[in-house]
Structure formats: structure tokens, C-alpha cells
PDB file of C-alpha atoms and ligand atoms in Angstrom:
ATOM      1  CA  UNK V   1       0.000   0.000   0.000  1.00  0.00           C
ATOM      2  CA  UNK V   2       2.786   2.371   0.943  1.00  0.00           C
ATOM      3  CA  UNK V   3       4.365   1.735  -2.458  1.00  0.00           C
ATOM      4  CA  UNK V   4       1.184   2.834  -4.219  1.00  0.00           C
ATOM      5  CA  UNK V   5       1.117   6.100  -2.224  1.00  0.00           C
ATOM      6  CA  UNK V   6       4.752   6.734  -3.090  1.00  0.00           C
ATOM      7  CA  UNK V   7       3.989   6.097  -6.759  1.00  0.00           C
ATOM      8  CA  UNK V   8       0.961   8.438  -6.720  1.00  0.00           C
ATOM      9  CA  UNK V   9       2.982  11.130  -4.939  1.00  0.00           C
ATOM     10  CA  UNK V  10       5.765  10.803  -7.530  1.00  0.00           C
ATOM     11  CA  UNK V  11       3.225  11.122 -10.363  1.00  0.00           C
ATOM     12  CA  UNK V  12       1.725  14.222  -8.708  1.00  0.00           C
ATOM     13  CA  UNK V  13       5.156  15.829  -8.393  1.00  0.00           C
ATOM     14  CA  UNK V  14       5.914  15.066 -12.081  1.00  0.00           C
ATOM     15  CA  UNK V  15       2.522  16.499 -13.152  1.00  0.00           C
ATOM     16  CA  UNK V  16       3.088  19.692 -11.145  1.00  0.00           C
ATOM     17  CA  UNK V  17       6.627  20.008 -12.507  1.00  0.00           C
ATOM     18  CA  UNK V  18       5.487  19.724 -16.138  1.00  0.00           C
ATOM     19  CA  UNK V  19       2.671  22.199 -15.519  1.00  0.00           C
ATOM     20  CA  UNK V  20       5.081  24.803 -14.126  1.00  0.00           C
ATOM     21  CA  UNK V  21       4.936  26.847 -17.356  1.00  0.00           C
ATOM     22  CA  UNK V  22       1.338  27.760 -16.483  1.00  0.00           C
ATOM     23  CA  UNK V  23       0.763  31.338 -15.372  1.00  0.00           C
ATOM     24  CA  UNK V  24       1.013  32.050 -11.655  1.00  0.00           C
ATOM     25  CA  UNK V  25      -1.960  33.733 -10.075  1.00  0.00           C
ATOM     26  CA  UNK V  26      -1.841  37.470 -10.760  1.00  0.00           C
ATOM     27  CA  UNK V  27       0.914  37.235 -13.395  1.00  0.00           C
ATOM     28  CA  UNK V  28       0.607  37.754 -17.142  1.00  0.00           C
ATOM     29  CA  UNK V  29       2.788  36.406 -19.970  1.00  0.00           C
ATOM     30  CA  UNK V  30       5.594  38.594 -21.255  1.00  0.00           C
ATOM     31  CA  UNK V  31       5.094  39.915 -24.800  1.00  0.00           C
ATOM     32  CA  UNK V  32       8.177  40.076 -27.003  1.00  0.00           C
ATOM     33  CA  UNK V  33       7.122  42.188 -29.973  1.00  0.00           C
ATOM     34  CA  UNK V  34       9.447  41.444 -32.939  1.00  0.00           C
ATOM     35  CA  UNK V  35      11.706  44.454 -33.674  1.00  0.00           C
ATOM     36  CA  UNK V  36      12.380  43.441 -37.288  1.00  0.00           C
ATOM     37  CA  UNK V  37       9.638  42.839 -39.911  1.00  0.00           C
ATOM     38  CA  UNK V  38       8.545  39.194 -39.724  1.00  0.00           C
ATOM     39  CA  UNK V  39       9.319  37.237 -42.901  1.00  0.00           C
ATOM     40  CA  UNK V  40       6.722  34.523 -42.495  1.00  0.00           C
ATOM     41  CA  UNK V  41       4.149  33.887 -45.220  1.00  0.00           C
ATOM     42  CA  UNK V  42       0.453  33.478 -44.411  1.00  0.00           C
ATOM     43  CA  UNK V  43      -0.838  30.069 -45.469  1.00  0.00           C
ATOM     44  CA  UNK V  44      -4.599  29.846 -45.936  1.00  0.00           C
ATOM     45  CA  UNK V  45      -6.049  26.533 -44.725  1.00  0.00           C
ATOM     46  CA  UNK V  46      -9.485  25.560 -46.028  1.00  0.00           C
ATOM     47  CA  UNK V  47     -11.866  24.937 -43.137  1.00  0.00           C
ATOM     48  CA  UNK V  48     -13.048  21.358 -42.863  1.00  0.00           C
ATOM     49  CA  UNK V  49     -16.235  22.128 -40.955  1.00  0.00           C
ATOM     50  CA  UNK V  50     -19.376  24.084 -41.765  1.00  0.00           C
ATOM     51  CA  UNK V  51     -20.301  24.461 -38.093  1.00  0.00           C
ATOM     52  CA  UNK V  52     -17.032  26.081 -36.974  1.00  0.00           C
ATOM     53  CA  UNK V  53     -14.121  27.877 -38.671  1.00  0.00           C
ATOM     54  CA  UNK V  54     -11.721  25.060 -37.937  1.00  0.00           C
ATOM     55  CA  UNK V  55      -9.240  22.614 -39.419  1.00  0.00           C
ATOM     56  CA  UNK V  56      -7.407  19.726 -37.716  1.00  0.00           C
ATOM     57  CA  UNK V  57      -4.346  20.856 -35.729  1.00  0.00           C
ATOM     58  CA  UNK V  58      -2.119  18.464 -37.711  1.00  0.00           C
ATOM     59  CA  UNK V  59      -2.282  20.868 -40.709  1.00  0.00           C
ATOM     60  CA  UNK V  60      -1.682  23.861 -38.451  1.00  0.00           C
ATOM     61  CA  UNK V  61       1.343  22.277 -36.748  1.00  0.00           C
ATOM     62  CA  UNK V  62       2.884  21.073 -40.036  1.00  0.00           C
ATOM     63  CA  UNK V  63       2.650  24.582 -41.562  1.00  0.00           C
ATOM     64  CA  UNK V  64       4.127  26.171 -38.435  1.00  0.00           C
ATOM     65  CA  UNK V  65       6.991  23.654 -38.406  1.00  0.00           C
ATOM     66  CA  UNK V  66       7.768  24.547 -42.043  1.00  0.00           C
ATOM     67  CA  UNK V  67       7.926  28.279 -41.206  1.00  0.00           C
ATOM     68  CA  UNK V  68       4.490  29.472 -42.285  1.00  0.00           C
ATOM     69  CA  UNK V  69       1.679  31.188 -40.407  1.00  0.00           C
ATOM     70  CA  UNK V  70      -1.513  29.162 -40.779  1.00  0.00           C
ATOM     71  CA  UNK V  71      -4.796  31.017 -41.176  1.00  0.00           C
ATOM     72  CA  UNK V  72      -8.002  28.985 -41.358  1.00  0.00           C
ATOM     73  CA  UNK V  73     -10.408  30.150 -44.064  1.00  0.00           C
ATOM     74  CA  UNK V  74     -14.023  29.686 -42.905  1.00  0.00           C
ATOM     75  CA  UNK V  75     -16.350  27.932 -45.312  1.00  0.00           C
ATOM     76  CA  UNK V  76     -18.162  30.344 -47.611  1.00  0.00           C
ATOM     77  CA  UNK V  77     -19.636  30.203 -51.096  1.00  0.00           C
ATOM     78  CA  UNK V  78     -19.456  33.997 -51.539  1.00  0.00           C
ATOM     79  CA  UNK V  79     -16.859  34.970 -54.163  1.00  0.00           C
ATOM     80  CA  UNK V  80     -16.344  38.407 -52.567  1.00  0.00           C
ATOM     81  CA  UNK V  81     -15.392  36.774 -49.253  1.00  0.00           C
ATOM     82  CA  UNK V  82     -13.035  34.345 -50.994  1.00  0.00           C
ATOM     83  CA  UNK V  83     -11.494  37.113 -53.076  1.00  0.00           C
ATOM     84  CA  UNK V  84     -10.827  39.241 -49.973  1.00  0.00           C
ATOM     85  CA  UNK V  85      -9.149  36.304 -48.215  1.00  0.00           C
ATOM     86  CA  UNK V  86      -7.004  35.505 -51.274  1.00  0.00           C
ATOM     87  CA  UNK V  87      -5.691  39.080 -51.160  1.00  0.00           C
ATOM     88  CA  UNK V  88      -4.286  38.332 -47.680  1.00  0.00           C
ATOM     89  CA  UNK V  89      -2.804  34.819 -47.979  1.00  0.00           C
ATOM     90  CA  UNK V  90       0.389  33.774 -49.816  1.00  0.00           C
ATOM     91  CA  UNK V  91      -0.512  30.122 -50.461  1.00  0.00           C
ATOM     92  CA  UNK V  92      -3.368  27.683 -49.912  1.00  0.00           C
ATOM     93  CA  UNK V  93      -3.576  24.247 -48.303  1.00  0.00           C
ATOM     94  CA  UNK V  94      -6.790  22.333 -49.083  1.00  0.00           C
ATOM     95  CA  UNK V  95      -7.655  19.928 -46.265  1.00  0.00           C
ATOM     96  CA  UNK V  96      -9.077  16.403 -46.294  1.00  0.00           C
ATOM     97  CA  UNK V  97     -12.628  15.398 -45.482  1.00  0.00           C
ATOM     98  CA  UNK V  98     -15.895  14.136 -46.924  1.00  0.00           C
ATOM     99  CA  UNK V  99     -16.579  12.669 -50.366  1.00  0.00           C
ATOM    100  CA  UNK V 100     -16.860  14.967 -53.376  1.00  0.00           C
ATOM    101  CA  UNK V 101     -20.335  15.199 -54.955  1.00  0.00           C
ATOM    102  CA  UNK V 102     -20.121  13.038 -58.121  1.00  0.00           C
ATOM    103  CA  UNK V 103     -22.485  15.381 -60.005  1.00  0.00           C
ATOM    104  CA  UNK V 104     -19.443  17.686 -60.217  1.00  0.00           C
ATOM    105  CA  UNK V 105     -17.793  15.158 -62.547  1.00  0.00           C
ATOM    106  CA  UNK V 106     -20.901  14.051 -64.399  1.00  0.00           C
ATOM    107  CA  UNK V 107     -21.803  10.891 -62.450  1.00  0.00           C
ATOM    108  CA  UNK V 108     -24.807   9.761 -60.460  1.00  0.00           C
ATOM    109  CA  UNK V 109     -24.074   8.818 -56.819  1.00  0.00           C
ATOM    110  CA  UNK V 110     -23.363   5.123 -56.302  1.00  0.00           C
ATOM    111  CA  UNK V 111     -24.723   3.373 -53.209  1.00  0.00           C
ATOM    112  CA  UNK V 112     -21.209   3.133 -51.749  1.00  0.00           C
ATOM    113  CA  UNK V 113     -20.972   6.935 -51.753  1.00  0.00           C
ATOM    114  CA  UNK V 114     -20.028   8.440 -48.367  1.00  0.00           C
ATOM    115  CA  UNK V 115     -21.033  11.713 -46.743  1.00  0.00           C
ATOM    116  CA  UNK V 116     -21.437  14.767 -48.991  1.00  0.00           C
ATOM    117  CA  UNK V 117     -21.366  18.416 -47.851  1.00  0.00           C
ATOM    118  CA  UNK V 118     -22.694  20.532 -50.762  1.00  0.00           C
ATOM    119  CA  UNK V 119     -21.578  23.835 -49.187  1.00  0.00           C
ATOM    120  CA  UNK V 120     -18.049  22.520 -48.783  1.00  0.00           C
ATOM    121  CA  UNK V 121     -17.933  21.244 -52.367  1.00  0.00           C
ATOM    122  CA  UNK V 122     -18.858  24.704 -53.632  1.00  0.00           C
ATOM    123  CA  UNK V 123     -16.431  26.453 -51.246  1.00  0.00           C
ATOM    124  CA  UNK V 124     -13.507  24.168 -52.108  1.00  0.00           C
ATOM    125  CA  UNK V 125     -14.217  24.370 -55.846  1.00  0.00           C
ATOM    126  CA  UNK V 126     -14.368  28.185 -55.849  1.00  0.00           C
ATOM    127  CA  UNK V 127     -11.357  28.551 -53.540  1.00  0.00           C
ATOM    128  CA  UNK V 128      -9.199  26.278 -55.739  1.00  0.00           C
ATOM    129  CA  UNK V 129     -10.203  27.885 -59.063  1.00  0.00           C
ATOM    130  CA  UNK V 130      -9.867  31.448 -57.734  1.00  0.00           C
ATOM    131  CA  UNK V 131      -6.513  30.765 -55.983  1.00  0.00           C
ATOM    132  CA  UNK V 132      -4.908  29.130 -59.022  1.00  0.00           C
ATOM    133  CA  UNK V 133      -6.357  31.861 -61.258  1.00  0.00           C
ATOM    134  CA  UNK V 134      -4.421  34.290 -59.011  1.00  0.00           C
ATOM    135  CA  UNK V 135      -1.288  32.128 -59.460  1.00  0.00           C
ATOM    136  CA  UNK V 136      -1.187  31.304 -55.736  1.00  0.00           C
ATOM    137  CA  UNK V 137       0.729  28.152 -54.712  1.00  0.00           C
ATOM    138  CA  UNK V 138      -1.779  25.427 -53.788  1.00  0.00           C
ATOM    139  CA  UNK V 139      -1.322  22.101 -52.011  1.00  0.00           C
ATOM    140  CA  UNK V 140      -4.299  19.723 -52.037  1.00  0.00           C
ATOM    141  CA  UNK V 141      -4.338  16.971 -49.424  1.00  0.00           C
ATOM    142  CA  UNK V 142      -6.594  13.870 -49.703  1.00  0.00           C
ATOM    143  CA  UNK V 143     -10.048  15.337 -50.434  1.00  0.00           C
ATOM    144  CA  UNK V 144      -8.161  18.545 -51.334  1.00  0.00           C
ATOM    145  CA  UNK V 145      -6.320  16.626 -54.083  1.00  0.00           C
ATOM    146  CA  UNK V 146      -9.579  15.063 -55.283  1.00  0.00           C
ATOM    147  CA  UNK V 147     -11.441  18.404 -55.510  1.00  0.00           C
ATOM    148  CA  UNK V 148      -8.400  19.891 -57.280  1.00  0.00           C
ATOM    149  CA  UNK V 149      -8.646  17.150 -59.917  1.00  0.00           C
ATOM    150  CA  UNK V 150     -12.411  17.573 -60.290  1.00  0.00           C
ATOM    151  CA  UNK V 151     -12.136  21.375 -60.428  1.00  0.00           C
ATOM    152  CA  UNK V 152      -9.983  21.068 -63.558  1.00  0.00           C
ATOM    153  CA  UNK V 153     -12.128  18.454 -65.312  1.00  0.00           C
ATOM    154  CA  UNK V 154     -10.929  15.135 -63.863  1.00  0.00           C
ATOM    155  CA  UNK V 155     -13.016  12.327 -62.354  1.00  0.00           C
ATOM    156  CA  UNK V 156     -12.879  10.165 -59.208  1.00  0.00           C
ATOM    157  CA  UNK V 157     -13.515   6.630 -58.087  1.00  0.00           C
ATOM    158  CA  UNK V 158     -16.529   7.176 -55.842  1.00  0.00           C
ATOM    159  CA  UNK V 159     -15.562   4.046 -53.913  1.00  0.00           C
ATOM    160  CA  UNK V 160     -12.335   2.134 -54.598  1.00  0.00           C
ATOM    161  CA  UNK V 161     -13.395  -1.255 -53.109  1.00  0.00           C
ATOM    162  CA  UNK V 162     -16.556  -1.558 -55.220  1.00  0.00           C
ATOM    163  CA  UNK V 163     -15.336   0.191 -58.386  1.00  0.00           C
ATOM    164  CA  UNK V 164     -11.684  -0.694 -58.858  1.00  0.00           C
ATOM    165  CA  UNK V 165     -11.723  -4.458 -58.807  1.00  0.00           C
ATOM    166  CA  UNK V 166      -7.949  -4.897 -59.151  1.00  0.00           C
ATOM    167  CA  UNK V 167      -7.333  -2.799 -56.029  1.00  0.00           C
ATOM    168  CA  UNK V 168      -6.172  -5.113 -53.251  1.00  0.00           C
ATOM    169  CA  UNK V 169      -4.716  -2.567 -50.848  1.00  0.00           C
ATOM    170  CA  UNK V 170      -6.299  -1.304 -47.645  1.00  0.00           C
ATOM    171  CA  UNK V 171      -6.530   2.450 -48.256  1.00  0.00           C
ATOM    172  CA  UNK V 172      -8.511   3.050 -45.056  1.00  0.00           C
ATOM    173  CA  UNK V 173      -5.811   2.265 -42.547  1.00  0.00           C
ATOM    174  CA  UNK V 174      -6.534   1.450 -38.939  1.00  0.00           C
ATOM    175  CA  UNK V 175      -3.115   2.687 -37.784  1.00  0.00           C
ATOM    176  CA  UNK V 176      -2.433   6.172 -36.327  1.00  0.00           C
ATOM    177  CA  UNK V 177      -2.072   9.116 -38.706  1.00  0.00           C
ATOM    178  CA  UNK V 178       1.696   9.451 -38.353  1.00  0.00           C
ATOM    179  CA  UNK V 179       2.395   5.935 -39.700  1.00  0.00           C
ATOM    180  CA  UNK V 180       2.733   5.010 -43.372  1.00  0.00           C
ATOM    181  CA  UNK V 181       0.965   1.701 -44.089  1.00  0.00           C
ATOM    182  CA  UNK V 182       1.260   1.212 -47.861  1.00  0.00           C
ATOM    183  CA  UNK V 183       4.041   2.003 -50.314  1.00  0.00           C
ATOM    184  CA  UNK V 184       3.946   4.424 -53.241  1.00  0.00           C
ATOM    185  CA  UNK V 185       6.147   4.655 -56.320  1.00  0.00           C
ATOM    186  CA  UNK V 186       6.953   8.204 -57.385  1.00  0.00           C
ATOM    187  CA  UNK V 187       7.558   9.191 -61.026  1.00  0.00           C
ATOM    188  CA  UNK V 188      11.131  10.086 -61.906  1.00  0.00           C
ATOM    189  CA  UNK V 189      11.607  13.789 -62.575  1.00  0.00           C
ATOM    190  CA  UNK V 190       8.384  14.769 -60.788  1.00  0.00           C
ATOM    191  CA  UNK V 191       8.048  17.588 -58.277  1.00  0.00           C
ATOM    192  CA  UNK V 192       7.116  15.083 -55.557  1.00  0.00           C
ATOM    193  CA  UNK V 193      10.298  13.088 -56.179  1.00  0.00           C
ATOM    194  CA  UNK V 194      12.278  16.297 -55.910  1.00  0.00           C
ATOM    195  CA  UNK V 195      10.584  17.267 -52.633  1.00  0.00           C
ATOM    196  CA  UNK V 196      10.897  13.856 -50.971  1.00  0.00           C
ATOM    197  CA  UNK V 197      14.253  12.916 -52.514  1.00  0.00           C
ATOM    198  CA  UNK V 198      13.101   9.377 -53.273  1.00  0.00           C
ATOM    199  CA  UNK V 199      11.125   7.239 -55.754  1.00  0.00           C
ATOM    200  CA  UNK V 200       9.605   4.939 -53.187  1.00  0.00           C
ATOM    201  CA  UNK V 201       8.252   5.516 -49.726  1.00  0.00           C
ATOM    202  CA  UNK V 202       5.450   4.490 -47.383  1.00  0.00           C
ATOM    203  CA  UNK V 203       2.465   6.764 -46.847  1.00  0.00           C
ATOM    204  CA  UNK V 204      -0.551   6.857 -44.563  1.00  0.00           C
ATOM    205  CA  UNK V 205      -3.931   6.238 -46.184  1.00  0.00           C
ATOM    206  CA  UNK V 206      -7.405   7.401 -45.159  1.00  0.00           C
ATOM    207  CA  UNK V 207      -9.521   7.318 -48.292  1.00  0.00           C
ATOM    208  CA  UNK V 208     -12.071   5.224 -50.167  1.00  0.00           C
ATOM    209  CA  UNK V 209     -12.180   7.644 -53.103  1.00  0.00           C
ATOM    210  CA  UNK V 210      -9.286   8.429 -55.468  1.00  0.00           C
ATOM    211  CA  UNK V 211      -8.459  10.199 -58.727  1.00  0.00           C
ATOM    212  CA  UNK V 212      -9.702   8.146 -61.726  1.00  0.00           C
ATOM    213  CA  UNK V 213      -9.227  10.241 -64.888  1.00  0.00           C
ATOM    214  CA  UNK V 214      -6.534  12.841 -64.319  1.00  0.00           C
ATOM    215  CA  UNK V 215      -7.680  16.385 -65.210  1.00  0.00           C
ATOM    216  CA  UNK V 216      -6.394  17.866 -68.486  1.00  0.00           C
ATOM    217  CA  UNK V 217      -3.217  19.824 -67.773  1.00  0.00           C
ATOM    218  CA  UNK V 218      -2.307  17.556 -64.840  1.00  0.00           C
ATOM    219  CA  UNK V 219      -0.304  14.340 -64.566  1.00  0.00           C
ATOM    220  CA  UNK V 220      -0.303  11.522 -62.021  1.00  0.00           C
ATOM    221  CA  UNK V 221       3.100  11.326 -60.326  1.00  0.00           C
ATOM    222  CA  UNK V 222       2.697   8.705 -57.581  1.00  0.00           C
ATOM    223  CA  UNK V 223       0.936   5.335 -57.472  1.00  0.00           C
ATOM    224  CA  UNK V 224       0.128   2.690 -54.888  1.00  0.00           C
ATOM    225  CA  UNK V 225       0.989  -0.933 -55.792  1.00  0.00           C
ATOM    226  CA  UNK V 226      -2.632  -1.504 -56.940  1.00  0.00           C
ATOM    227  CA  UNK V 227      -2.404   1.402 -59.398  1.00  0.00           C
ATOM    228  CA  UNK V 228      -4.395   3.864 -57.264  1.00  0.00           C
ATOM    229  CA  UNK V 229      -3.170   7.407 -57.970  1.00  0.00           C
ATOM    230  CA  UNK V 230      -1.503   8.927 -54.897  1.00  0.00           C
ATOM    231  CA  UNK V 231      -0.355  12.315 -56.297  1.00  0.00           C
ATOM    232  CA  UNK V 232      -1.145  14.718 -59.140  1.00  0.00           C
ATOM    233  CA  UNK V 233       0.807  17.736 -60.393  1.00  0.00           C
ATOM    234  CA  UNK V 234      -0.103  20.577 -62.735  1.00  0.00           C
ATOM    235  CA  UNK V 235       2.074  20.200 -65.815  1.00  0.00           C
ATOM    236  CA  UNK V 236       4.693  22.954 -66.040  1.00  0.00           C
ATOM    237  CA  UNK V 237       3.615  24.570 -62.756  1.00  0.00           C
ATOM    238  CA  UNK V 238       5.489  23.553 -59.611  1.00  0.00           C
ATOM    239  CA  UNK V 239       3.072  25.633 -57.521  1.00  0.00           C
ATOM    240  CA  UNK V 240       0.181  23.157 -57.763  1.00  0.00           C
ATOM    241  CA  UNK V 241       0.420  19.711 -56.146  1.00  0.00           C
ATOM    242  CA  UNK V 242      -2.147  17.247 -54.865  1.00  0.00           C
ATOM    243  CA  UNK V 243      -1.385  14.242 -52.648  1.00  0.00           C
ATOM    244  CA  UNK V 244      -3.804  11.470 -51.710  1.00  0.00           C
ATOM    245  CA  UNK V 245      -1.974  10.766 -48.451  1.00  0.00           C
ATOM    246  CA  UNK V 246      -1.654  12.999 -45.377  1.00  0.00           C
ATOM    247  CA  UNK V 247       1.892  14.429 -45.130  1.00  0.00           C
ATOM    248  CA  UNK V 248       0.745  16.693 -42.286  1.00  0.00           C
ATOM    249  CA  UNK V 249       0.236  13.620 -40.055  1.00  0.00           C
ATOM    250  CA  UNK V 250       3.908  12.697 -39.577  1.00  0.00           C
ATOM    251  CA  UNK V 251       5.096  16.306 -40.076  1.00  0.00           C
ATOM    252  CA  UNK V 252       2.929  17.553 -37.208  1.00  0.00           C
ATOM    253  CA  UNK V 253       4.627  15.200 -34.732  1.00  0.00           C
ATOM    254  CA  UNK V 254       8.194  16.135 -35.683  1.00  0.00           C
ATOM    255  CA  UNK V 255       8.912  13.616 -38.457  1.00  0.00           C
ATOM    256  CA  UNK V 256      10.926  15.210 -41.285  1.00  0.00           C
ATOM    257  CA  UNK V 257      10.188  12.732 -44.081  1.00  0.00           C
ATOM    258  CA  UNK V 258       7.390  14.824 -45.651  1.00  0.00           C
ATOM    259  CA  UNK V 259       8.421  18.232 -44.293  1.00  0.00           C
ATOM    260  CA  UNK V 260       9.886  19.112 -47.734  1.00  0.00           C
ATOM    261  CA  UNK V 261       6.365  19.279 -49.185  1.00  0.00           C
ATOM    262  CA  UNK V 262       5.441  22.022 -46.734  1.00  0.00           C
ATOM    263  CA  UNK V 263       8.734  23.938 -46.928  1.00  0.00           C
ATOM    264  CA  UNK V 264       8.394  24.002 -50.744  1.00  0.00           C
ATOM    265  CA  UNK V 265       5.038  25.789 -50.444  1.00  0.00           C
ATOM    266  CA  UNK V 266       6.327  28.103 -47.701  1.00  0.00           C
ATOM    267  CA  UNK V 267       9.295  29.053 -49.937  1.00  0.00           C
ATOM    268  CA  UNK V 268       6.969  29.712 -52.916  1.00  0.00           C
ATOM    269  CA  UNK V 269       4.707  31.743 -50.633  1.00  0.00           C
ATOM    270  CA  UNK V 270       7.666  33.824 -49.405  1.00  0.00           C
ATOM    271  CA  UNK V 271       8.433  34.907 -52.971  1.00  0.00           C
ATOM    272  CA  UNK V 272       5.055  36.519 -53.343  1.00  0.00           C
TER     273      UNK V 272
HETATM  274 MN1   MN B   1      -3.767   5.247 -50.268  1.00  0.00          MN
END
């Protein structure tokens, strides 16, 4: 019994010690206002909720680690709102999320279709087209990559397991976000190869949809072993990249393997 008390007391001491950075009663944090102009680009992050102006912290942390200042863009279908935001940000990251409405690429919804958020489809579509029209760097992640493809005339598999019969890989992993669970092969000479410094790596996977027909003006530059497209790039424009995996997962917890994707966009954003 005494041992248990000693253990609990030790845990309490450790907890108090780690919480020591908390403000003391009556004190306020010191503010160190930067004396020099801050050279950090503002990276717009598309909100992934229509009930709050929020995006998962993994995106936020990955952008901060790469030297950018993340700014979540609340969902809106108003072009004036989007235009005003695009005047402030230096690059865009499109986040993951629900399925894309198949009517956008000329198909009826199959029964295996997942959740659809019409407002988000319209927001993402307008944000992507207006940002690229302004020549802003744009990184599409998972759903972000899929909407990017659809926005420029491509199509999607609405549901890989029921539609792509030769797909044998589990693309909806049951492992934590920071772990890669299936391999990808990256095209030689592609932007993604340049950013990751390799032709083969393992990525995480949280999708049942994927790019089917690549949009005109884009090319597929990474594939899973079952042929599922894992990255698309705009031909002749290194400012537009879409990845089916979630590089922000490992990047947000301090892993450097995919950090190059984010630093590339931060560097492009700095030049603006
Ligand atoms: Mn996958």
C-alpha cells in the first residue's frame, strides 16, 4: 500500500513540474514584440467544418513547423469573401474530409458513396479555381487533391473497393495518422520526387475515393501498388500539387520525411 502512495505522490510531483509553465496567479505572460519585420508567409487553410471555422491541428502544426503562419479560411460560397481572403494569404492548403459530390464530374451517386457536404464542395471548388487563377501556390491533401482534380475536369472513383476491382490494398488504414501503411512509387523527374528525394516511400492512407481520370493539364506522379493514384501535379507549374496521403500527419509530430512538401510551399509563398 505504501508503495502505491509513493507512486501516486511521484506522479503528482511530475505532473506539477510539467505544468510549471502555467501562469502564476496574478501574473501575465511577457510579450516580445518582434523588432524586425517578420518574414513569415500566411498560409490559408481551407476549413473542414461548416459548423465552426476550424481545421485539424495536424495541418496547423505542419505549416508552423515549415515556417508558415496558418490562417483557417471559414467555409463560404461567396466569391467576394473568398477574393478578400485571397488578397491576404500567400498560399493555400486544401484539407481532407468528406466525399466529393459526383455530379461535379458528371456521375450519379453510387450506393457506396459516403457523406457529402454541398456547401463545402462549392467552397472548395471556388477557392481552388480562384486561388490558381491568381497564381497562388496550392497544395491539395486527400479530399483537397480530389477536388483539385475535379475542379480542372478530372473524375474520381466514388468508392475504390466496389469500383476498382484490381485494387487489393487497404486504403482506409486502422493505424495512427503518423504511420505510413502502404508504399507508393513516385515518377522520376516529378516535383514530388524532388521534394521527398526518393522514388519509393510508405504513406498513410485514409480514403475510399481516389483520382480516376486525371484532369487535363495535370499528370499523375505517384501510385500505390494496386495502381491507385496517390499524387497529381499541374504540368509545367510547380506551384500546384495534390497528394492522396496525409503528409501533415507525420510532419505535425516532428517527423521530417514529408516536411519538404510544406517547406516548398512556404518558400513559394515567401516569394510573393
Ligand atoms: Mn492510399
